[in-house]
Amino acid sequence: MNVDMYLDQVITPEKHIEIRKKLGLKTNIWKFSADAVVIGSGAGGAVAAAELSAKGLKVILIEEGSFFGPDKFSPDEYQGLARMYRDGGIISEEEGRVSILQGRTLGGSTTVNWQASLYPENHVTEEWKTNFGLEGYGKKEMSTYIDQVHQRIGVHEVPVSMRNENNNVLFKGARAMSLNPEVLKNNSRGCVGLGRCSLGCPINAKQSMSLTYIPDAIANGATVVTNMQAVKIFDGDEKKVLAEFSPDRFESIPSGIFEKMEITARVVIISGGAIESPALILRSGLGNSMVGKHLKIHPTQTIFAKFNREINMFQGIPQSVVISKGLPANNGYGFWMEAAPYRLNLTTALVPFYGKEQFKTMKNYRNFHAGIVLARDGAGSPVNSSVEWKFGKRKIYYKLSDADAANMLLGLKTLAEVQTAAGATELILPFRSLTKPFPVRKGQDFSWILSESQENFFAVGSAHPQGSIQASADLKTGAVAPNFELYGHKNIFVMDASVFPTALGVNPQITTMAVIMRAARTLAASLALPVR
Amino acid sequence: MLKKDSNNINSTSDHLLEHLTNNAIDRNAFLKLTLKTSALVYLAMNVTGCNLSKKAPVALKKLSDQNYENITIMGNFFIKDMPVQNFNIGQALDEYLYGAKNPHPTEKAILELVSIPSSILGMLYINKSLITLTHMNDAEKEMTFLKWRNSHDPLQRGIYTLMHKLCMSLVSGNVDYQKYTGISI
């Protein structure tokens, strides 16, 4: 497939004037009619658009962020965070407890993620079946969809020869502790380990949505428009979506742009991710009281470990090792560990010191290994969290439950042991009471970590927001039905990571693509629209 | 009589207020009165010029002099003794917010955070005090930041973390800092 040929058809702001001329439009409002409008181009929206258009439906996909080709992916993290991430890279919980990273560009987070490609264990999908009436999501039952996704986006095990030192440290430490480190799968073709994944792959090796399902949708006849933010959805026999122009910060706004779009369609697919999708539904006055509730995030904590040699965690393939022994086989509520390829900005923000000690510590940046602990949140009771729309603003609330915090502490203790077993000399633990790096030696006892309180966590991060519009067969426990249709609103669907009724316990991109592929394929078949 | 909740009976301030007003007043009314009074004090200080910020010593694109002073106060704590010469955190914030062709998506939220050091209402809400950071001496400012860092109050901890993140993020865009850490982009 000639990807470039299709990507040339993406409607970016500089093409608006040409379209206005072609359509003879005098106003700056573009009225568009389609069978289906898809809002958001990430792992859910891109797959949904490709599936619906493959069945001959007239589809329009709108994306709030900009489209960057490989020539425009800058190695400048400062600029990359500002232009390719939602809220400039700082989505903050209302009380500052949590910061969330989420892509805001064509392809959504798949353009800037670290490529980990996993599907949840069966205990997760059994829970969906038992507690929420969602059937058929086990690994075996979903294998057709998972295999198709894997094939399309080039999922494969990262070869040992390509494992960087940051991941080697984790692998060696975990093996020394008999924790059974596993090789991670990534989605790439022709990767040479430039380490630029979080800022967009400059050689088109990472097979993000913008190189796979979005070109597929265009090849099927879909219209893809960037820099258009959906501001409101109106329900009715025919739905209407209002969208407004959303400029890139660093590009001049071309003359003659469409400032607004009014899209009418029989079907609306909301795929803005677990933060923006509920915000859009709530500000549109749609949905039941479950919309926005039970946001899950896979809360994440980092320990930086200093070694007596350069690690250069930002170089090479970001993630190639996973340790999942902390996820109990009976229910999966626990923790898992991965390496993190933090670049300078995120590292500087995550080192919890200040003044002289902060800078003395950062002098050793090239010698840092970064390990992360991710908790499968929801242990014990549902997490106390939500996305709300109040006074014209999106608000995020999230607080770790005591059980999740206990899992996080156990994970931090285990990670500290792994890093020490691998030869670390100092640890930078994520506790606000510590004012400098913590000297360590092999065999050190870290049991004291278990008695820390979550008040002492410096900053909890997340790159996996999910589940804020959870699906359930019972409308008392779900915002969307098992086919992901919004309760009370025929033909308005949510198709992204928002629909998961429990946290996945794995990095979410593959699950999102496979689950949405199944739902969109079923929807396309049921719409019974004439095939053009 | 003053309406009291079960957790807070016989409080001295309640009795004082009762004495002053000679009327029963409920807790909500008391809070509203406090907020309104604070707002009036804030307005009066601005009108009379008592709260005038210092003129920023550098040319700025759009950042106000007050917010320049505020971010400098934050920087004097978080990035004190930074081993890089000629880094001006006020200019860095100005450039971060206003240096691009189009507005920053979270300009308003960042300015809300940056306004806290000079905001009477903000400090009342966060620090339970009418004294702003701009009116404290250096030792008091440092003690306030350290109190927030180790506080049991999630809001104080959260504000500390966000201020830390903003300051460190601004520093990381500096080329000399990048070189200091062994990185060159």
XYZ file of C-alpha atoms in Angstrom:
717
model
C 0.000 0.000 0.000
C 1.284 3.443 -0.897
C 0.633 5.125 2.436
C 1.818 8.541 1.256
C -0.710 8.581 -1.555
C -3.548 8.223 0.943
C -2.059 10.492 3.581
C -1.881 13.222 0.923
C -5.669 13.155 1.048
C -5.860 14.049 4.758
C -7.587 17.425 4.937
C -5.216 19.692 6.821
C -5.876 23.447 7.327
C -3.968 24.559 4.218
C -6.365 22.551 2.062
C -9.502 24.313 3.334
C -9.336 27.148 0.826
C -9.087 24.734 -2.074
C -12.187 22.875 -0.794
C -14.092 26.129 -0.362
C -13.353 27.051 -3.949
C -14.282 23.610 -5.193
C -17.586 23.636 -3.298
C -18.242 27.314 -4.064
C -18.650 28.087 -0.352
C -18.726 31.741 0.698
C -18.940 31.079 4.460
C -16.322 29.632 6.762
C -18.658 26.868 7.916
C -18.349 23.505 6.186
C -21.558 21.509 6.187
C -20.918 17.842 5.602
C -23.287 14.912 5.377
C -22.199 11.314 5.955
C -23.479 7.923 7.022
C -21.168 7.969 10.016
C -19.014 10.553 11.726
C -16.091 9.287 13.803
C -14.691 11.688 16.401
C -11.033 10.976 17.186
C -8.356 9.106 15.249
C -6.628 6.987 17.903
C -6.666 3.217 18.425
C -10.482 3.162 18.564
C -11.548 5.792 16.019
C -9.118 4.812 13.266
C -10.141 1.145 13.394
C -13.843 2.068 13.522
C -13.458 4.370 10.494
C -11.602 1.686 8.531
C -14.210 -0.982 9.358
C -17.268 1.158 8.566
C -15.811 2.527 5.334
C -14.810 -0.997 4.271
C -18.522 -1.841 4.174
C -19.211 1.025 1.786
C -20.467 3.532 4.343
C -19.687 7.187 3.784
C -17.477 8.018 6.744
C -15.914 11.230 7.974
C -13.207 11.074 10.642
C -12.377 14.287 12.489
C -9.297 14.749 14.662
C -8.673 17.632 17.031
C -4.873 17.522 16.736
C -2.622 18.132 13.754
C -1.135 15.759 11.220
C 2.634 15.518 11.242
C 4.530 13.558 8.654
C 7.926 12.095 9.591
C 9.692 15.243 8.363
C 7.823 17.269 10.978
C 8.484 15.033 13.998
C 10.982 17.080 15.990
C 13.476 15.594 18.482
C 12.740 18.621 20.665
C 10.759 17.141 23.571
C 9.728 20.576 24.765
C 7.999 21.330 21.467
C 6.746 17.766 20.957
C 4.916 17.706 24.271
C 3.360 21.096 23.553
C 1.991 20.192 20.129
C 1.337 16.423 20.133
C -0.067 15.795 23.623
C -3.374 16.793 25.175
C -3.059 19.853 27.418
C 0.559 20.297 26.339
C 1.544 17.080 28.147
C 0.089 18.035 31.524
C -3.422 16.653 31.973
C -3.784 17.235 35.673
C -6.178 15.770 38.186
C -8.059 18.532 40.013
C -6.005 18.252 43.192
C -2.726 17.637 41.387
C -2.547 14.009 42.562
C -2.169 12.568 39.077
C -0.723 13.667 35.708
C -1.919 11.904 32.570
C -0.125 11.703 29.223
C -2.318 11.315 26.147
C -1.643 11.930 22.455
C -3.490 14.686 20.594
C -2.464 14.308 16.986
C -3.480 12.254 13.943
C -3.315 8.658 15.205
C -3.887 9.771 18.812
C -1.662 8.138 21.413
C -0.560 5.444 18.939
C 1.599 8.103 17.258
C 3.515 8.865 20.453
C 3.306 5.675 22.537
C 6.058 3.203 23.419
C 4.525 0.351 21.372
C 3.929 -2.304 24.062
C 1.525 -4.785 22.447
C -0.390 -7.027 24.854
C -3.904 -8.443 25.390
C -5.399 -9.003 28.865
C -5.381 -12.364 30.619
C -8.625 -14.336 30.754
C -9.347 -13.463 34.396
C -9.906 -9.867 33.219
C -12.351 -10.766 30.461
C -14.062 -13.340 32.726
C -14.752 -10.459 35.116
C -16.318 -8.524 32.214
C -18.562 -11.505 31.528
C -19.561 -12.243 35.121
C -20.010 -8.702 36.430
C -20.979 -6.767 33.303
C -22.505 -9.285 30.909
C -19.865 -8.720 28.224
C -19.349 -12.040 26.480
C -16.729 -13.398 24.127
C -13.685 -11.285 24.999
C -11.364 -14.108 26.108
C -8.040 -14.420 24.277
C -9.169 -17.472 22.313
C -12.555 -16.007 21.338
C -10.906 -12.765 20.252
C -7.993 -14.407 18.435
C -9.364 -13.598 14.949
C -9.421 -9.883 15.732
C -6.167 -9.878 17.703
C -4.369 -11.702 14.887
C -5.684 -9.271 12.263
C -4.562 -6.309 14.342
C -1.145 -7.875 14.930
C -0.701 -8.483 11.236
C -1.828 -5.007 10.213
C 0.404 -3.106 12.617
C 3.426 -5.432 12.509
C 3.386 -6.851 16.045
C 6.433 -9.009 16.841
C 8.708 -9.836 19.752
C 11.566 -7.373 20.137
C 14.761 -9.270 19.232
C 17.340 -9.604 22.007
C 19.892 -7.849 19.798
C 17.687 -4.741 19.829
C 17.165 -4.647 23.605
C 18.665 -1.453 25.021
C 20.535 -1.096 28.297
C 17.518 0.383 30.089
C 15.557 -2.807 29.426
C 18.607 -5.027 29.999
C 18.873 -3.725 33.547
C 15.289 -4.734 34.230
C 15.759 -8.113 32.577
C 18.967 -8.949 34.454
C 17.650 -7.775 37.825
C 14.382 -9.678 37.421
C 16.164 -12.835 36.312
C 18.512 -12.613 39.324
C 15.409 -12.540 41.506
C 13.647 -15.349 39.588
C 10.825 -13.021 38.591
C 10.535 -14.454 35.089
C 10.996 -11.366 32.884
C 9.214 -11.712 29.532
C 10.044 -10.307 26.118
C 7.593 -7.604 25.026
C 6.011 -7.344 21.623
C 6.156 -4.064 19.670
C 4.361 -2.800 16.570
C 6.954 -1.672 14.064
C 8.488 -2.455 10.711
C 12.114 -1.578 9.995
C 12.827 -0.115 13.421
C 16.467 0.822 13.945
C 16.065 1.961 17.550
C 16.222 5.739 17.203
C 14.383 6.097 20.521
C 12.114 8.843 19.228
C 8.803 6.948 19.705
C 7.331 9.402 22.209
C 7.794 12.270 19.747
C 6.644 10.456 16.598
C 8.751 8.040 14.563
C 10.795 10.030 11.996
C 11.349 6.965 9.766
C 7.768 5.655 9.806
C 8.883 2.420 11.504
C 6.265 2.475 14.261
C 3.025 1.291 12.715
C 0.731 3.823 14.338
C -2.867 4.431 13.247
C -1.717 7.224 10.937
C 0.262 4.665 8.901
C -2.228 1.793 8.990
C -5.944 2.062 9.713
C -6.240 5.737 8.734
C -4.808 5.153 5.230
C -7.063 2.072 5.075
C -10.092 4.241 5.818
C -9.049 6.793 3.178
C -8.475 4.005 0.650
C -12.058 2.911 1.398
C -13.315 6.415 0.607
C -13.409 7.980 4.086
C -12.789 11.711 4.531
C -10.229 12.541 7.226
C -10.066 16.088 8.597
C -7.516 17.221 11.184
C -7.557 20.270 13.482
C -11.300 20.016 14.090
C -12.495 19.589 17.669
C -15.994 18.239 18.240
C -17.654 20.618 20.662
C -21.205 19.291 20.770
C -23.350 16.397 19.588
C -27.074 16.782 18.949
C -29.214 13.642 19.054
C -32.201 13.049 16.787
C -33.199 10.835 13.870
C -30.332 12.474 12.091
C -27.430 13.368 14.371
C -25.483 16.577 14.162
C -21.903 17.164 15.307
C -20.542 20.691 15.664
C -16.787 21.019 15.399
C -14.483 24.007 15.683
C -11.092 24.715 14.171
C -8.267 23.794 16.518
C -4.912 25.208 15.313
C -1.448 23.837 15.827
C 0.483 26.152 18.145
C 3.518 26.462 15.946
C 2.028 26.788 12.475
C 0.542 29.923 10.910
C -3.184 29.681 10.319
C -3.691 29.661 6.545
C -6.152 32.137 5.086
C -9.631 30.950 4.213
C -9.872 28.158 6.766
C -13.144 26.597 7.859
C -13.694 27.851 11.364
C -16.506 25.383 11.956
C -17.936 22.157 10.647
C -21.525 21.007 10.905
C -21.676 17.308 10.227
C -24.954 15.468 9.882
C -24.961 11.677 10.002
C -27.076 8.685 10.914
C -24.410 7.342 13.214
C -21.985 9.053 15.577
C -18.907 7.220 16.858
C -17.196 8.912 19.794
C -13.526 7.934 19.988
C -11.844 10.815 21.794
C -10.274 8.663 24.520
C -11.227 8.194 28.162
C -10.693 11.856 29.061
C -12.240 13.764 26.148
C -15.031 11.330 25.170
C -16.923 11.656 28.479
C -16.300 15.419 28.461
C -17.890 15.676 24.997
C -20.895 13.548 25.962
C -21.440 15.490 29.187
C -21.188 18.933 27.578
C -23.653 17.706 24.934
C -26.119 16.800 27.699
C -26.256 13.158 26.599
C -25.990 9.825 28.378
C -26.930 8.450 31.788
C -25.394 9.112 35.185
C -22.632 6.549 34.558
C -20.938 8.706 31.895
C -17.594 9.853 33.274
C -17.704 7.539 36.281
C -15.098 4.937 37.265
C -12.160 6.323 35.297
C -9.262 3.884 35.515
C -5.726 4.953 34.696
C -3.197 2.202 35.534
C -1.548 4.509 38.093
C 2.184 4.527 37.509
C 5.204 5.320 39.673
C 8.835 5.584 38.657
C 12.080 4.707 40.393
C 15.212 6.106 38.782
C 18.260 3.963 39.518
C 21.781 5.323 39.153
C 24.458 3.038 37.736
C 28.220 3.423 37.524
C 27.991 3.464 33.737
C 25.938 5.164 31.085
C 22.478 3.675 30.539
C 21.068 6.332 28.180
C 17.514 5.214 28.788
C 16.204 7.480 26.014
C 18.142 5.629 23.292
C 16.979 2.518 21.453
C 13.658 0.671 21.502
C 11.698 2.032 24.457
C 10.112 -1.094 25.898
C 11.163 -4.699 25.299
C 10.786 -6.365 28.719
C 7.824 -6.840 31.044
C 7.621 -8.412 34.497
C 4.069 -9.405 35.278
C 4.594 -11.677 38.262
C 2.938 -9.082 40.504
C -0.432 -9.654 38.821
C -2.113 -12.486 40.773
C -3.379 -15.318 38.573
C -6.786 -15.432 40.282
C -7.958 -11.880 39.613
C -5.086 -9.836 38.178
C -5.355 -7.000 40.692
C -1.750 -6.223 41.439
C 1.123 -4.587 39.600
C 3.487 -5.079 36.690
C 6.817 -3.538 35.800
C 8.352 -2.155 32.633
C 11.251 0.108 31.687
C 10.515 3.748 30.769
C 12.530 5.680 28.160
C 12.115 9.088 29.748
C 13.611 12.023 27.981
C 14.945 15.021 29.859
C 11.734 16.999 30.432
C 9.789 14.157 32.043
C 12.812 13.009 34.060
C 13.424 16.503 35.422
C 9.761 16.804 36.402
C 9.665 13.356 38.045
C 12.818 13.688 40.162
C 11.144 14.870 43.377
C 13.868 17.124 44.795
C 14.373 20.874 44.529
C 17.194 23.396 44.378
C 20.810 22.247 44.585
C 20.001 18.556 45.186
C 17.742 18.439 42.115
C 20.504 19.644 39.837
C 23.230 17.565 41.495
C 21.035 14.521 40.857
C 20.204 15.452 37.262
C 23.918 15.749 36.435
C 23.840 11.910 36.341
C 20.929 11.732 33.884
C 22.816 9.598 31.356
C 23.533 7.020 34.091
C 19.875 6.636 35.073
C 17.763 3.562 34.502
C 14.022 4.221 34.823
C 11.732 1.437 35.956
C 8.002 1.873 36.306
C 5.383 0.126 38.403
C 1.867 0.099 36.955
C -1.062 -0.963 39.123
C -4.196 -2.595 37.777
C -6.543 -0.222 39.598
C -9.883 -1.333 41.008
C -8.618 -3.738 43.665
C -11.026 -4.172 46.566
C -13.625 -1.676 45.401
C -14.154 0.497 42.315
C -11.739 3.410 42.200
C -13.050 6.749 43.395
C -12.612 8.679 40.193
C -14.425 10.480 37.418
C -14.336 12.850 34.480
C -16.882 15.648 34.902
C -18.007 18.728 33.006
C -18.570 21.669 35.349
C -18.932 25.381 34.631
C -17.739 24.945 31.056
C -14.613 23.022 32.060
C -13.485 19.418 32.028
C -12.531 18.183 35.488
C -10.719 14.974 36.392
C -10.889 13.423 39.849
C -8.827 10.427 40.858
C -7.772 8.950 44.152
C -6.048 5.624 44.644
C -7.961 3.161 46.792
C -6.062 1.801 49.800
C -5.849 -1.609 48.136
C -4.397 -0.120 44.927
C -1.931 1.954 46.955
C -0.837 -1.207 48.792
C -0.259 -2.941 45.428
C 1.706 0.079 44.238
C 3.922 -0.015 47.353
C 4.553 -3.739 46.912
C 5.488 -3.006 43.291
C 7.887 -0.231 44.324
C 9.534 -2.528 46.864
C 9.951 -5.237 44.207
C 11.272 -2.782 41.617
C 13.808 -1.390 44.110
C 14.993 -4.980 44.709
C 15.227 -5.644 40.957
C 17.228 -2.481 40.291
C 19.539 -3.170 43.224
C 20.057 -6.775 42.072
C 21.069 -5.363 38.681
C 23.808 -3.259 40.270
C 22.263 0.150 40.987
C 24.209 2.329 43.403
C 21.516 4.883 44.223
C 17.726 5.007 43.873
C 15.536 8.043 43.420
C 12.337 6.868 45.040
C 9.067 8.695 44.354
C 8.437 9.764 47.940
C 8.126 13.417 48.863
C 9.744 12.903 52.258
C 13.059 11.971 50.611
C 15.263 14.933 49.752
C 18.121 13.176 47.988
C 18.999 9.897 46.233
C 18.992 6.813 48.413
C 22.303 4.869 48.447
C 21.779 1.112 47.947
C 23.742 -2.146 47.853
C 22.889 -5.670 46.737
C 20.630 -7.604 49.079
C 19.339 -4.455 50.792
C 16.054 -4.755 52.660
C 13.299 -2.522 51.271
C 10.481 -3.746 53.534
C 10.110 -0.215 54.920
C 8.510 0.819 51.605
C 5.432 -1.272 52.450
C 4.621 0.933 55.422
C 4.721 4.192 53.452
C 1.390 5.965 52.939
C 0.057 7.155 49.595
C 0.203 10.694 51.019
C 3.943 10.361 50.591
C 3.721 9.622 46.836
C 5.322 12.538 45.043
C 3.384 12.290 41.803
C 1.330 9.514 40.290
C 1.446 9.360 36.502
C -0.564 7.598 33.842
C -0.502 6.959 30.117
C -3.453 4.547 30.083
C -6.694 6.407 30.859
C -9.623 4.049 30.255
C -13.047 2.918 31.381
C -14.777 6.273 32.007
C -17.816 5.281 29.872
C -17.884 1.667 30.847
C -19.920 -0.946 29.023
C -22.382 -3.178 30.806
C -25.503 -5.164 29.999
C -27.097 -3.412 32.986
C -27.617 0.334 32.569
C -27.208 0.767 36.332
C -23.567 -0.217 36.031
C -22.803 0.962 32.524
C -22.963 4.050 30.326
C -22.965 2.054 27.089
C -24.610 -1.245 26.180
C -22.559 -4.330 25.225
C -22.557 -3.106 21.589
C -21.117 0.204 22.939
C -24.260 2.210 22.070
C -24.824 5.051 24.532
C -27.766 4.153 26.759
C -30.790 6.244 25.753
C -29.328 7.352 22.419
C -29.822 5.163 19.384
C -26.923 5.181 16.939
C -24.539 7.124 19.145
C -21.655 4.812 20.009
C -18.500 5.070 22.074
C -15.571 3.237 20.510
C -12.336 3.730 22.416
C -10.671 2.661 25.667
C -13.469 4.376 27.627
C -15.702 1.327 27.293
C -13.609 -1.125 29.342
C -15.543 -1.939 32.512
C -12.416 -2.840 34.476
C -8.784 -1.857 34.093
C -6.978 -4.125 31.645
C -3.770 -4.845 33.511
C -1.833 -4.489 30.245
C -0.886 -1.562 27.976
C -4.174 -0.851 26.172
C -3.562 -0.266 22.460
C -4.033 -3.830 21.146
C -7.131 -4.458 23.275
C -8.675 -1.195 22.099
C -8.060 -2.000 18.433
C -9.285 -5.613 18.661
C -12.380 -4.881 20.760
C -13.382 -1.915 18.582
C -12.739 -3.881 15.385
C -15.274 -6.464 16.545
C -17.845 -3.845 17.581
C -17.451 -1.730 14.427
C -17.648 -4.761 12.170
C -20.893 -5.838 13.849
C -22.262 -2.305 13.586
C -21.346 -1.977 9.909
C -23.126 -5.221 9.133
C -26.243 -4.126 11.036
C -26.622 -0.668 9.524
C -28.008 -2.044 6.271
C -27.064 1.045 4.318
C -26.782 0.787 0.578
C -23.304 -0.147 -0.600
C -22.002 2.435 -3.029
C -27.671 30.460 68.300
C -24.955 29.614 65.906
C -25.597 26.402 63.997
C -22.713 24.060 64.695
C -21.766 20.820 63.137
C -21.076 17.880 65.385
C -17.336 17.964 64.715
C -16.767 21.547 65.697
C -18.631 22.699 68.753
C -17.708 25.477 71.172
C -15.248 27.046 68.758
C -13.880 30.401 69.914
C -14.365 32.030 66.522
C -18.027 31.026 66.502
C -18.593 32.688 69.847
C -16.720 35.783 68.740
C -18.828 36.100 65.635
C -21.998 35.605 67.663
C -20.894 38.312 70.034
C -20.104 40.716 67.217
C -23.298 40.231 65.291
C -25.734 39.482 68.090
C -27.474 37.321 65.511
C -27.515 33.661 64.723
C -25.463 32.959 61.617
C -24.941 29.646 59.900
C -21.639 28.271 58.743
C -22.304 28.792 55.022
C -23.144 32.426 55.591
C -19.953 32.813 57.605
C -17.858 31.326 54.800
C -19.567 33.513 52.195
C -18.933 36.590 54.352
C -15.254 35.671 54.654
C -14.877 35.178 50.930
C -16.687 38.423 50.117
C -14.532 40.321 52.603
C -11.402 38.829 51.080
C -12.560 39.768 47.599
C -13.186 43.362 48.744
C -9.767 43.532 50.394
C -8.198 42.226 47.193
C -10.087 44.764 45.094
C -9.237 47.594 47.459
C -5.556 46.706 47.450
C -5.474 46.691 43.692
C -7.444 49.961 43.409
C -5.274 51.778 45.942
C -2.094 50.409 44.448
C -1.087 48.601 47.645
C -0.708 45.387 45.657
C 1.229 46.777 42.730
C 3.684 44.225 41.402
C 7.237 45.101 40.621
C 8.016 45.959 37.009
C 9.639 42.993 35.343
C 13.323 43.732 34.658
C 13.174 42.114 31.222
C 11.030 42.641 28.145
C 8.097 40.256 28.047
C 5.828 39.234 25.195
C 2.589 39.056 27.146
C 3.202 37.708 30.655
C 2.078 40.262 33.242
C 4.560 41.840 35.646
C 2.676 40.207 38.512
C 2.923 36.741 37.034
C 6.595 37.372 36.248
C 7.124 38.091 39.952
C 5.074 35.030 40.922
C 6.954 32.546 38.763
C 10.218 34.091 39.960
C 9.153 33.401 43.557
C 8.459 29.796 42.625
C 11.753 29.550 40.757
C 13.694 30.990 43.708
C 12.634 27.920 45.656
C 12.412 25.087 43.130
C 15.450 25.914 40.997
C 17.560 27.753 43.535
C 21.282 27.209 42.898
C 20.655 26.058 39.354
C 24.119 25.507 37.841
C 23.229 27.288 34.604
C 23.918 30.962 34.178
C 21.510 33.444 32.635
C 18.358 31.339 32.909
C 15.377 33.552 33.610
C 12.327 31.500 34.573
C 9.971 34.443 33.998
C 11.163 34.852 30.443
C 11.008 31.082 29.959
C 7.337 31.043 31.034
C 6.577 34.024 28.800
C 8.171 32.219 25.863
C 6.437 28.921 26.720
C 2.997 30.529 26.805
C 3.352 33.230 24.170
C 6.351 32.284 22.041
C 4.388 30.249 19.502
C 2.124 31.459 16.726
C -1.077 30.326 18.441
C -2.246 30.195 22.078
C -1.130 27.491 24.480
C -4.036 25.054 25.054
C -3.780 25.275 28.823
C -2.694 28.903 29.141
C -5.557 29.668 31.528
C -4.832 26.734 33.833
C -1.103 27.543 33.935
C -1.833 31.207 34.712
C -4.211 30.145 37.503
C -1.372 28.133 39.043
C 1.135 30.941 38.563
C -1.227 33.518 40.088
C -1.305 31.737 43.458
C 1.723 33.476 45.076
C 0.054 36.901 44.811
C -3.574 35.868 45.232
C -5.199 36.580 48.597
C -8.108 34.323 47.737
C -5.804 31.615 46.452
C -3.631 31.706 49.561
C -6.702 31.763 51.783
C -8.030 28.671 50.056
C -4.737 26.792 49.919
C -2.741 28.095 52.858
C -5.609 29.163 55.147
C -3.945 32.560 55.475
C -4.511 36.018 53.994
C -0.779 36.637 53.652
C 0.421 36.102 50.110
C 3.798 34.673 49.171
C 4.590 38.056 47.594
C 4.348 39.604 51.058
C 6.562 37.050 52.796
C 10.306 37.233 53.335
C 12.549 34.583 51.787
C 12.597 32.344 54.865
C 8.791 32.444 55.142
C 8.399 31.610 51.461
C 10.711 28.609 51.804
C 8.861 27.424 54.916
C 5.541 27.711 53.079
C 6.739 25.634 50.124
C 8.222 23.016 52.462
C 4.991 22.917 54.452
C 3.050 22.247 51.249
C 5.543 19.602 50.155
C 5.044 17.526 53.307
C 1.438 18.480 54.033
C -1.381 16.109 54.955
C -3.684 18.340 52.880
C -3.955 16.841 49.357
C -4.529 20.288 47.858
C -1.296 21.705 49.298
C 0.630 18.632 48.169
C -0.961 18.837 44.718
C -0.167 22.539 44.269
C 3.433 21.882 45.307
C 3.741 19.061 42.779
C 2.241 21.131 39.954
C 4.518 24.098 40.708
C 7.525 21.749 40.805
C 6.490 20.235 37.492
C 6.025 23.608 35.819
C 9.373 24.989 37.009
C 11.266 21.819 36.056
C 9.563 21.676 32.692
C 10.587 25.280 31.959
C 14.172 24.534 32.964
C 14.360 21.471 30.736
C 13.778 23.592 27.639
C 17.015 25.470 28.333
C 19.891 24.454 26.066
C 22.564 25.031 28.723
C 20.661 22.821 31.161
C 20.410 20.137 28.497
C 24.182 20.330 28.022
C 24.684 20.175 31.804
C 22.857 16.832 31.876
C 24.882 15.539 28.936
C 22.225 15.985 26.301
C 22.363 18.098 23.194
C 19.409 18.269 20.863
